[in-house]
CSV table of C-alpha atoms and ligand atoms in Angstrom, one decimal:
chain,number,residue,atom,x,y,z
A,1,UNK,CA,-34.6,-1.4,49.5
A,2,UNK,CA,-35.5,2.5,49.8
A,3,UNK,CA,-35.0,4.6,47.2
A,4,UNK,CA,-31.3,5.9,48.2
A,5,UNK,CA,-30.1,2.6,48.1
A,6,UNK,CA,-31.6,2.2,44.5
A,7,UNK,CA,-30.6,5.5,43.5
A,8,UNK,CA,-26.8,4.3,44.3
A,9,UNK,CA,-27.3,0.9,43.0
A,10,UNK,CA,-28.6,2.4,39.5
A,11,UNK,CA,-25.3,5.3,39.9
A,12,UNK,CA,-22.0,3.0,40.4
A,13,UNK,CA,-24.1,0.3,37.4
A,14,UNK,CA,-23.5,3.8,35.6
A,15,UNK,CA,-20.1,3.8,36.7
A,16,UNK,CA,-19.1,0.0,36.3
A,17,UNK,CA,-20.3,1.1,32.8
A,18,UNK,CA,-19.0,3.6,31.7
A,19,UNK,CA,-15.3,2.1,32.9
A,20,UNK,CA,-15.9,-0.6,30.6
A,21,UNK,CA,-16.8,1.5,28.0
A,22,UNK,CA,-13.6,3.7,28.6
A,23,UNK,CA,-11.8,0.1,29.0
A,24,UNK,CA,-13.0,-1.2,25.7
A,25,UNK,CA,-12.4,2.5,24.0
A,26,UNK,CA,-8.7,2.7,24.7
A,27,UNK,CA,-7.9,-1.6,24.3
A,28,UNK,CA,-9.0,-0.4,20.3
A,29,UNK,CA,-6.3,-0.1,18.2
A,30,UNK,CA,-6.0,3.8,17.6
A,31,UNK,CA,-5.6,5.0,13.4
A,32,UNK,CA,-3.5,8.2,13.5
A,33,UNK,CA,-2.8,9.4,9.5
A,34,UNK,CA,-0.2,11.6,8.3
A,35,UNK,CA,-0.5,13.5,5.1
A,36,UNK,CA,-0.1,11.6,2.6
A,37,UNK,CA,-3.0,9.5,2.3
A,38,UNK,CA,-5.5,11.0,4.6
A,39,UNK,CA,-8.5,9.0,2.6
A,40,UNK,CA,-7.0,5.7,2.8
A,41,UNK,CA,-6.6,6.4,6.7
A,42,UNK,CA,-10.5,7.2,6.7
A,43,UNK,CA,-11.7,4.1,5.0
A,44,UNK,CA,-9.3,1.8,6.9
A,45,UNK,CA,-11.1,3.6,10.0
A,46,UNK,CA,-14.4,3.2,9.1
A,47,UNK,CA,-13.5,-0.6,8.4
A,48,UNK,CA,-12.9,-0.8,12.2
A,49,UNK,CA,-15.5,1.5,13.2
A,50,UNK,CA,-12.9,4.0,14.6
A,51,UNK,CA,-12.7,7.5,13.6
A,52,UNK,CA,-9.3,9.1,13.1
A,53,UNK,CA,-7.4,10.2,16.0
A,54,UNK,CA,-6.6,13.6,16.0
A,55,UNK,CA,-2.7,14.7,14.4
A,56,UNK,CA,-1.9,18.6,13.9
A,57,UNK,CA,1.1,18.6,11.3
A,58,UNK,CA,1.8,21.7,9.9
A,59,UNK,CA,5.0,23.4,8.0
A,60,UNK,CA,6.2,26.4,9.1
A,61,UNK,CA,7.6,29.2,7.5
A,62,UNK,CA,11.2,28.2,7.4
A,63,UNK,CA,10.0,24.9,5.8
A,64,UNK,CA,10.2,22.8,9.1
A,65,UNK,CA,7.5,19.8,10.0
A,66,UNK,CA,6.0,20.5,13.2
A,67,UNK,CA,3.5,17.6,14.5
A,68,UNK,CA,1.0,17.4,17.8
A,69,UNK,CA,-0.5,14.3,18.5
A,70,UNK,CA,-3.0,13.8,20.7
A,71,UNK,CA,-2.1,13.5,24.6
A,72,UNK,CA,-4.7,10.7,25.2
A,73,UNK,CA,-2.5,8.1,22.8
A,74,UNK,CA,-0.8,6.9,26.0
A,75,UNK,CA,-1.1,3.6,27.0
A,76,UNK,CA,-2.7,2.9,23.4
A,77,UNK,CA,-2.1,0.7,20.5
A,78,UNK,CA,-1.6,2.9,17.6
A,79,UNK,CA,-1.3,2.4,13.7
A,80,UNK,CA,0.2,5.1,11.6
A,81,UNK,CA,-1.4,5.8,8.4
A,82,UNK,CA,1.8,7.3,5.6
A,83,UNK,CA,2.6,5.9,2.0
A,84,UNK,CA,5.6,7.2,0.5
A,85,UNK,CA,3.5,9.4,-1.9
A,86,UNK,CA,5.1,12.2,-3.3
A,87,UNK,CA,6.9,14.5,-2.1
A,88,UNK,CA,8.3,11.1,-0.8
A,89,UNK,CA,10.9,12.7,1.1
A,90,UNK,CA,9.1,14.8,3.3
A,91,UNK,CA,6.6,11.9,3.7
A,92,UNK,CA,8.9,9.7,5.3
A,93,UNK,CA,9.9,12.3,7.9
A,94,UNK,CA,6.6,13.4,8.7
A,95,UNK,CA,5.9,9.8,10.1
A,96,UNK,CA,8.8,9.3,12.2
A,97,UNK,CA,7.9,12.7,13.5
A,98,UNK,CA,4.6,11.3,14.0
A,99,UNK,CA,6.0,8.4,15.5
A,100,UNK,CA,8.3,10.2,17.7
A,101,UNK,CA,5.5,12.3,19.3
A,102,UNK,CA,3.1,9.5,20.0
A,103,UNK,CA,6.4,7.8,21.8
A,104,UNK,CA,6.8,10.7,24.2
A,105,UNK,CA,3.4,10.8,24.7
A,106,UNK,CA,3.5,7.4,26.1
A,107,UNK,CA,2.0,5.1,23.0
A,108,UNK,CA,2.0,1.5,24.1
A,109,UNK,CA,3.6,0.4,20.6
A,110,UNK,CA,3.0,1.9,17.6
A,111,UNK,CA,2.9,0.6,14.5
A,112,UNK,CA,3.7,2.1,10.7
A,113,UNK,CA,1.2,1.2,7.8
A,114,UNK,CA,3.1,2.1,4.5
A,115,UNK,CA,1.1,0.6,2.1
A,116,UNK,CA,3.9,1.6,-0.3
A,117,UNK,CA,7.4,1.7,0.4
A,118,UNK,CA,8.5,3.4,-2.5
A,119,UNK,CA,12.3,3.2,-2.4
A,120,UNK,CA,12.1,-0.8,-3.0
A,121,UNK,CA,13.0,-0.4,-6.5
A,122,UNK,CA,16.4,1.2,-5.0
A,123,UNK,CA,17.0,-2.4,-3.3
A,124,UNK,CA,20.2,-2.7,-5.2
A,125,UNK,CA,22.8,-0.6,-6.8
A,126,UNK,CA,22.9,-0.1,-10.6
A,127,UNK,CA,26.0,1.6,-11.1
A,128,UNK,CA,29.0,2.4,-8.7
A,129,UNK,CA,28.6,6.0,-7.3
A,130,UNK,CA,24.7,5.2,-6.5
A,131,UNK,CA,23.8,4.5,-2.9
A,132,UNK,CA,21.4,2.0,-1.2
A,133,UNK,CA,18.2,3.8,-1.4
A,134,UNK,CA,15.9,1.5,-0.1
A,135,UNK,CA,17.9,1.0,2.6
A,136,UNK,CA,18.3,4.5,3.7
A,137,UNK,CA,14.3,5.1,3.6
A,138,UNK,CA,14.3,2.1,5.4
A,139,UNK,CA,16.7,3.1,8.2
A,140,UNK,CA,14.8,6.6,8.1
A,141,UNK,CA,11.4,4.8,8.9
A,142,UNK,CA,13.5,3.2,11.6
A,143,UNK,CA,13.9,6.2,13.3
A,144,UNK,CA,10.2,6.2,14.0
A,145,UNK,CA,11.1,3.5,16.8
A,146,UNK,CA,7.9,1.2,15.4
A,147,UNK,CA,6.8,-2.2,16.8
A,148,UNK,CA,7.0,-3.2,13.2
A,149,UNK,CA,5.9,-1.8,9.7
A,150,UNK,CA,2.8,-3.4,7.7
A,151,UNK,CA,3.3,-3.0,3.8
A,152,UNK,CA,1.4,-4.4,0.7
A,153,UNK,CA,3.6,-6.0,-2.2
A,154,UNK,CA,7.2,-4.6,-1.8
A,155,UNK,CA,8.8,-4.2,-5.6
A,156,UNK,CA,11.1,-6.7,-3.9
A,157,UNK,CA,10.4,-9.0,-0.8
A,158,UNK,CA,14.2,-8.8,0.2
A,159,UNK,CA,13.8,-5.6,1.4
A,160,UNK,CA,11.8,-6.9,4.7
A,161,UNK,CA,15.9,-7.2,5.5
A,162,UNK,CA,16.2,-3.8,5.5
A,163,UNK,CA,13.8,-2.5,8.6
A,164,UNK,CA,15.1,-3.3,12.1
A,165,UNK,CA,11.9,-4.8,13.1
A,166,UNK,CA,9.5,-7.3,11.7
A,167,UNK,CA,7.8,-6.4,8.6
A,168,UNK,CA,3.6,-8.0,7.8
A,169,UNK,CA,4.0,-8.0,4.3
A,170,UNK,CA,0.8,-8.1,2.2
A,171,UNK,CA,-0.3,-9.2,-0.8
A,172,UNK,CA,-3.3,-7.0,-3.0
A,173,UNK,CA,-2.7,-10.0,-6.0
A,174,UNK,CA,-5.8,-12.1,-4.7
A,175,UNK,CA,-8.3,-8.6,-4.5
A,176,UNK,CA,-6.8,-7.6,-7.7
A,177,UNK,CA,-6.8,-10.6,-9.8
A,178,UNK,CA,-10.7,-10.9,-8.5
A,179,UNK,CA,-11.2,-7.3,-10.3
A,180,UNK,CA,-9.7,-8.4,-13.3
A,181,UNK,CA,-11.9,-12.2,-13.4
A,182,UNK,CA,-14.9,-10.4,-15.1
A,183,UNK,CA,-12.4,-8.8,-17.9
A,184,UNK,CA,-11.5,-12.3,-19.0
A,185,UNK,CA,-11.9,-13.5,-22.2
A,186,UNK,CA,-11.1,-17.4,-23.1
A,187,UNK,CA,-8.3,-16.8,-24.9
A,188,UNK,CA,-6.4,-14.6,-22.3
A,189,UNK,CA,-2.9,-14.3,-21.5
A,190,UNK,CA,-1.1,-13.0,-18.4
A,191,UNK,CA,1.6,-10.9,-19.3
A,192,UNK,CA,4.8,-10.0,-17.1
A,193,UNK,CA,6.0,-6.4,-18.3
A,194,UNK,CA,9.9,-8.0,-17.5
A,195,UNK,CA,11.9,-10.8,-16.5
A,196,UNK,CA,12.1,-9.4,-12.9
A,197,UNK,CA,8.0,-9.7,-12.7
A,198,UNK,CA,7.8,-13.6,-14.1
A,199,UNK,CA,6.7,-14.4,-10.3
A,200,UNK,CA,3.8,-12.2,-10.0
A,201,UNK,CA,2.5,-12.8,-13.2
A,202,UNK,CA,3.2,-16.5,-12.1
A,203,UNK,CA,1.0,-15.6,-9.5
A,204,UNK,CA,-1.5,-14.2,-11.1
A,205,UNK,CA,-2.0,-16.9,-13.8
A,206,UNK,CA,-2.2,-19.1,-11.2
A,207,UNK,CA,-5.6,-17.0,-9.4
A,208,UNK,CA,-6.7,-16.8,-12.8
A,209,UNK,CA,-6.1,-20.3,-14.1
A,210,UNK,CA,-4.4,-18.4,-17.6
A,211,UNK,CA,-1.2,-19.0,-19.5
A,212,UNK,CA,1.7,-16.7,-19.2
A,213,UNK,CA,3.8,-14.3,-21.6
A,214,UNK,CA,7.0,-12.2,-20.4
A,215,UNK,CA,8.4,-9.5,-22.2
A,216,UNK,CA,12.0,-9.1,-22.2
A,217,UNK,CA,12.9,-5.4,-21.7
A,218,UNK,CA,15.7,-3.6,-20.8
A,219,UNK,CA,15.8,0.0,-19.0
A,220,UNK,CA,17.5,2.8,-21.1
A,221,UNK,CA,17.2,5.1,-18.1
A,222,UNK,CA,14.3,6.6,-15.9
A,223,UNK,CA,11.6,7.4,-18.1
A,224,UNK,CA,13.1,5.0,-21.4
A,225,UNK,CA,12.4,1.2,-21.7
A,226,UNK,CA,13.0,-0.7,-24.6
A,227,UNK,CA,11.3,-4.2,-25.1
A,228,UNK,CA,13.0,-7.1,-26.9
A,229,UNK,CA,11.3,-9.8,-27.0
A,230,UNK,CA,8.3,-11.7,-26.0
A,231,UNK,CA,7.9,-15.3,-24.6
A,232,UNK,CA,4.9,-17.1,-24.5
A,233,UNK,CA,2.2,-17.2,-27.7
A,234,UNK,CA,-0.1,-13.8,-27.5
A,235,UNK,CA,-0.8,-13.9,-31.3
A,236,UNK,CA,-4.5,-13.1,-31.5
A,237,UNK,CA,-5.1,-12.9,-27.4
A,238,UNK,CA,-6.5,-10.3,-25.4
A,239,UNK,CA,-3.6,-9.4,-22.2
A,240,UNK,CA,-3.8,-9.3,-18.8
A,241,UNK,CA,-0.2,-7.1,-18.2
A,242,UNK,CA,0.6,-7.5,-14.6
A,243,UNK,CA,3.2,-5.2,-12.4
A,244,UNK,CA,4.0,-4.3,-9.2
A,245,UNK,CA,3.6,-0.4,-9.7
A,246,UNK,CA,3.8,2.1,-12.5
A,247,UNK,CA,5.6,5.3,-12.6
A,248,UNK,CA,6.3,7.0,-15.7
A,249,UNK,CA,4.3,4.4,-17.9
A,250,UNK,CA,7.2,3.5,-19.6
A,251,UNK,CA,7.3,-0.5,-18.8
A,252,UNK,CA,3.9,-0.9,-19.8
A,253,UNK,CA,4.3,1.2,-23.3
A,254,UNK,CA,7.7,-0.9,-24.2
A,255,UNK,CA,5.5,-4.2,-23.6
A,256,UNK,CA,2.1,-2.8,-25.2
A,257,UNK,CA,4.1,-2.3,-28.3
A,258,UNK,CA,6.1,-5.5,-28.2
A,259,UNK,CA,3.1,-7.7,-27.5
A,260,UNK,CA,1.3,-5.4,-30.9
A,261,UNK,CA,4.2,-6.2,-32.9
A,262,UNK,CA,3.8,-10.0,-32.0
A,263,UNK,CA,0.0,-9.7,-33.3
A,264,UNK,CA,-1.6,-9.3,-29.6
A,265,UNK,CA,-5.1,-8.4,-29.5
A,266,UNK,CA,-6.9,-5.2,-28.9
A,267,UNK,CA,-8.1,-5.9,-25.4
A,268,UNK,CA,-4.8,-4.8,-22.9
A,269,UNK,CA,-5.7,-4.9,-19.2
A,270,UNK,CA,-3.1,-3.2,-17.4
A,271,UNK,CA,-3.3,-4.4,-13.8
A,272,UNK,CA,-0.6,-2.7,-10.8
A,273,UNK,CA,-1.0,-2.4,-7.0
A,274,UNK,CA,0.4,0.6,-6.4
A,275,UNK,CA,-0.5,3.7,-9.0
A,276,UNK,CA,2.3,6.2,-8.5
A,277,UNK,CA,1.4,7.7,-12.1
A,278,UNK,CA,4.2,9.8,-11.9
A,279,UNK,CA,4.6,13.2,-14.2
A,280,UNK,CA,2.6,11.8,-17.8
A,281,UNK,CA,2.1,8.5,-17.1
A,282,UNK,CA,-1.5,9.2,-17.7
A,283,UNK,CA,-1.0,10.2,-21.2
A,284,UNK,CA,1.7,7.8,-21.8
A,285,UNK,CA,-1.0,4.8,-21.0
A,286,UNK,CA,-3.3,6.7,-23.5
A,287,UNK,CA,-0.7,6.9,-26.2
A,288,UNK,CA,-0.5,3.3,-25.7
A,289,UNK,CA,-4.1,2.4,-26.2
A,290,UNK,CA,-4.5,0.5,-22.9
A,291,UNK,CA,-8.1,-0.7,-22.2
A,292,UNK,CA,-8.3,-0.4,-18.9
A,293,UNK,CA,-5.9,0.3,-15.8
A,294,UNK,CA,-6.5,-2.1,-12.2
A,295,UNK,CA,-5.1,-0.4,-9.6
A,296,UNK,CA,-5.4,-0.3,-5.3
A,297,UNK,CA,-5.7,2.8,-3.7
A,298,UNK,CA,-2.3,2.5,-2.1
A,299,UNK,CA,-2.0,6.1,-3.0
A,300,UNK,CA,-3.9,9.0,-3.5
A,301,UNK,CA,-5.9,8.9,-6.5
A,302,UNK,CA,-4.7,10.7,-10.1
A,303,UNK,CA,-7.4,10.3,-12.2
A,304,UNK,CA,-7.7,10.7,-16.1
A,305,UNK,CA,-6.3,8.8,-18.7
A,306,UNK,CA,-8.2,7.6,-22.3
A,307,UNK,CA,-9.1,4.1,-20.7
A,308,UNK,CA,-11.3,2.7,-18.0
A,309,UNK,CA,-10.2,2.2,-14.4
A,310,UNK,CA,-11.1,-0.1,-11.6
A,311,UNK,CA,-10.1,0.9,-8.2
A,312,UNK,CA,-9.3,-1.8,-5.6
A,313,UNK,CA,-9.3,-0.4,-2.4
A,314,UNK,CA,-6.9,-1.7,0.1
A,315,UNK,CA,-8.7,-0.2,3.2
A,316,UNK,CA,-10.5,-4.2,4.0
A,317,UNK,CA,-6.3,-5.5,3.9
A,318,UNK,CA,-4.9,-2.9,5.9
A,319,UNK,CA,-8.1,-3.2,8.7
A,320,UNK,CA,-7.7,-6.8,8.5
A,321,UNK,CA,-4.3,-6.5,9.4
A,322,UNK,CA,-4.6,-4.2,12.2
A,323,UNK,CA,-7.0,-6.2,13.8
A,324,UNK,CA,-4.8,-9.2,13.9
A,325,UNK,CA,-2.1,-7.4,15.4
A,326,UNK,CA,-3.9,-5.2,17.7
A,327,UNK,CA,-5.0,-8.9,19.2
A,328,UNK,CA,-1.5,-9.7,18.8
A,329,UNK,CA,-2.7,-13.1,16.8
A,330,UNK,CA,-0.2,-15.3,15.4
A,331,UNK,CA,1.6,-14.1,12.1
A,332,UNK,CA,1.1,-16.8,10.3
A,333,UNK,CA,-2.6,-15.5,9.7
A,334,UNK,CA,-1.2,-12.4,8.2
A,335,UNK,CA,1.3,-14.3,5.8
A,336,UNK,CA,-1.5,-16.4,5.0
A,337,UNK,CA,-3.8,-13.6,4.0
A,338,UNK,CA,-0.6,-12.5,2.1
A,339,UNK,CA,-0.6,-15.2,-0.2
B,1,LIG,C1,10.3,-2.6,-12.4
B,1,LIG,O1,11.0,-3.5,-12.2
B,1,LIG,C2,8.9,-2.4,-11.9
B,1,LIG,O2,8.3,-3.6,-11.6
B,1,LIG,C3,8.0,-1.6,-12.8
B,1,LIG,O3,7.9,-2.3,-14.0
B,1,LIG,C4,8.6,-0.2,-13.1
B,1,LIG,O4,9.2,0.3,-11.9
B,1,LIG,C5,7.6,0.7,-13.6
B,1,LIG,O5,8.2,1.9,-13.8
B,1,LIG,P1,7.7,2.8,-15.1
B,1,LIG,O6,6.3,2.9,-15.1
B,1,LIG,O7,8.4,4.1,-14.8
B,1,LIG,O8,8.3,2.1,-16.3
């Protein structure tokens, strides 16, 4: 062989290469993040070993979202990074903006990861006059045109019904209740804040192999809960209360005092998967005299508060998720790592 002939062996291996490189680069599932939660898009990144793909989204002066994704999304799998933080409204379009551009730049499927779908608790209505909220956000998402949404503990499962396509709905309870293990003490109960939570504290007892206590409350409005009544014997126990999210702080003050009144002990775990800490909550959880607050990092972080916190961070769930359905694996391994 002379040396052209080696030359051009060693230049098309370089080739053959770098195709497969190229190949490999744009068969990875792509992580594009809106606004709300840029960190949480980061670290589910960096748990695929993908940087975030490049999204312009800026307001402009009339108040208008404008959005520019990047042109090399066609052909891709993408995943969409946007919990319905605050100002929820806005959130919710920026995505299906976000969505809608990676469309017409020719995304293969794209997919929506809202690790909090924060209009659940509007699954049903209260009073006559009131309208379906959860449905409506849902429908907004819709617009988006996604392959399917990936969420983490929905207030309520039933809304899954409300999304046009299929929803991966995950569970944080087994990450969560593993934070909370080394908190236990023997005599520890498992608290539900309400009736509607008996099932997740159900299913938390059940990871933590504890007893479990619900507190009857009833909502007064918004920010007022009043609690009734406690079943379950918490005399002299430390409490594990469990929820899906907390907002005002209201739910969890109503039970702290009921379970007080009841002779409770001094140790009150507060443990939640989605932190909205809306407005005071903070200083409502103080007033309360919580020990410490277990949350994910569904949402950005609002930090303070008289007690100690744990963070749980999602990011491992989410990746794990994306992975599965970037290799389009069966389901039934997400539902499984949902339970
Ligand atoms: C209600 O059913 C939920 O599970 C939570 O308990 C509630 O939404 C928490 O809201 P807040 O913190 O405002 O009482």
């Amino acid at each position: 062989m002379n040396v052209e002939e080696i030359v051009g062996r060693a230049v098309s291996a370089l080739r053959d290469g770098e195709q497969r490189l190229r190949r490999a680069l744009e068969a990875a599932p792509a992580i594009v993040s809106g606004r709300a939660h840029e960190a949480l898009a980061k670290a589910v990144g960096l748990e695929l070993g993908r940087p975030l793909e490049a999204c312009a989204i800026e307001r402009f002066p009339d108040g208008e979202t404008t959005v520019r994704v990047d042109e090399h999304m066609r052909g891709r799998d993408v995943f969409v990074v946007q919990p319905t933080a605050a100002p929820v409204g806005e959130n919710i379009l920026e995505l299906a903006l976000v969505a809608d551009a990676l469309h017409r730049v020719g995304a293969a499927r794209v997919t929506a990861l809202v690790p909090y779908f924060g209009f659940a608790r509007q699954e049903r209505r209260v009073h006559p006059g009131e309208p379906l909220g959860a449905r409506v956000a849902a429908d907004l998402v819709g617009c988006g045109r996604f392959a399917r949404i990936v969420t983490v503990d929905l207030h309520a499962p039933a809304v899954e019904g409300f999304f046009g396509v299929p929803v991966e709905h995950l569970s944080a309870v087994p990450l969560l209740a593993e934070a909370v293990r080394q908190h236990l003490r023997r005599d520890t109960v498992v608290v539900s804040p309400d009736l509607g939570g008996a099932k997740l504290a159900r299913a938390y007892a059940h990871e933590l192999g504890r007893p479990v206590a619900i507190v009857h409350k009833t909502r007064l409005g918004g920010r007022h809960v009043e609690a009734l009544d406690v079943t379950g014997e918490v005399k002299g126990r430390s409490c594990v209360i469990v929820d899906d999210m907390i907002a005002t702080g209201g739910t969890i003050e109503a039970a702290v005092a009921a379970l007080r009144e009841r002779g409770a002990g001094d140790d009150v775990t507060v443990v939640a998967t989605h932190a909205v800490l809306a407005s005071n909550a903070l200083e409502v959880l103080s007033r309360a005299r919580i020990t410490r607050l277990v949350t994910t990092d569904t949402l950005p972080a609002r930090e303070g508060g008289a007690f100690e916190r744990v963070h749980v961070p999602v990011a491992p769930l989410l990746a794990d998720a994306v992975r599965r359905l970037a290799a389009d694996r069966p389901a039934a391994e997400l539902a499984a790592a949902a339970r």
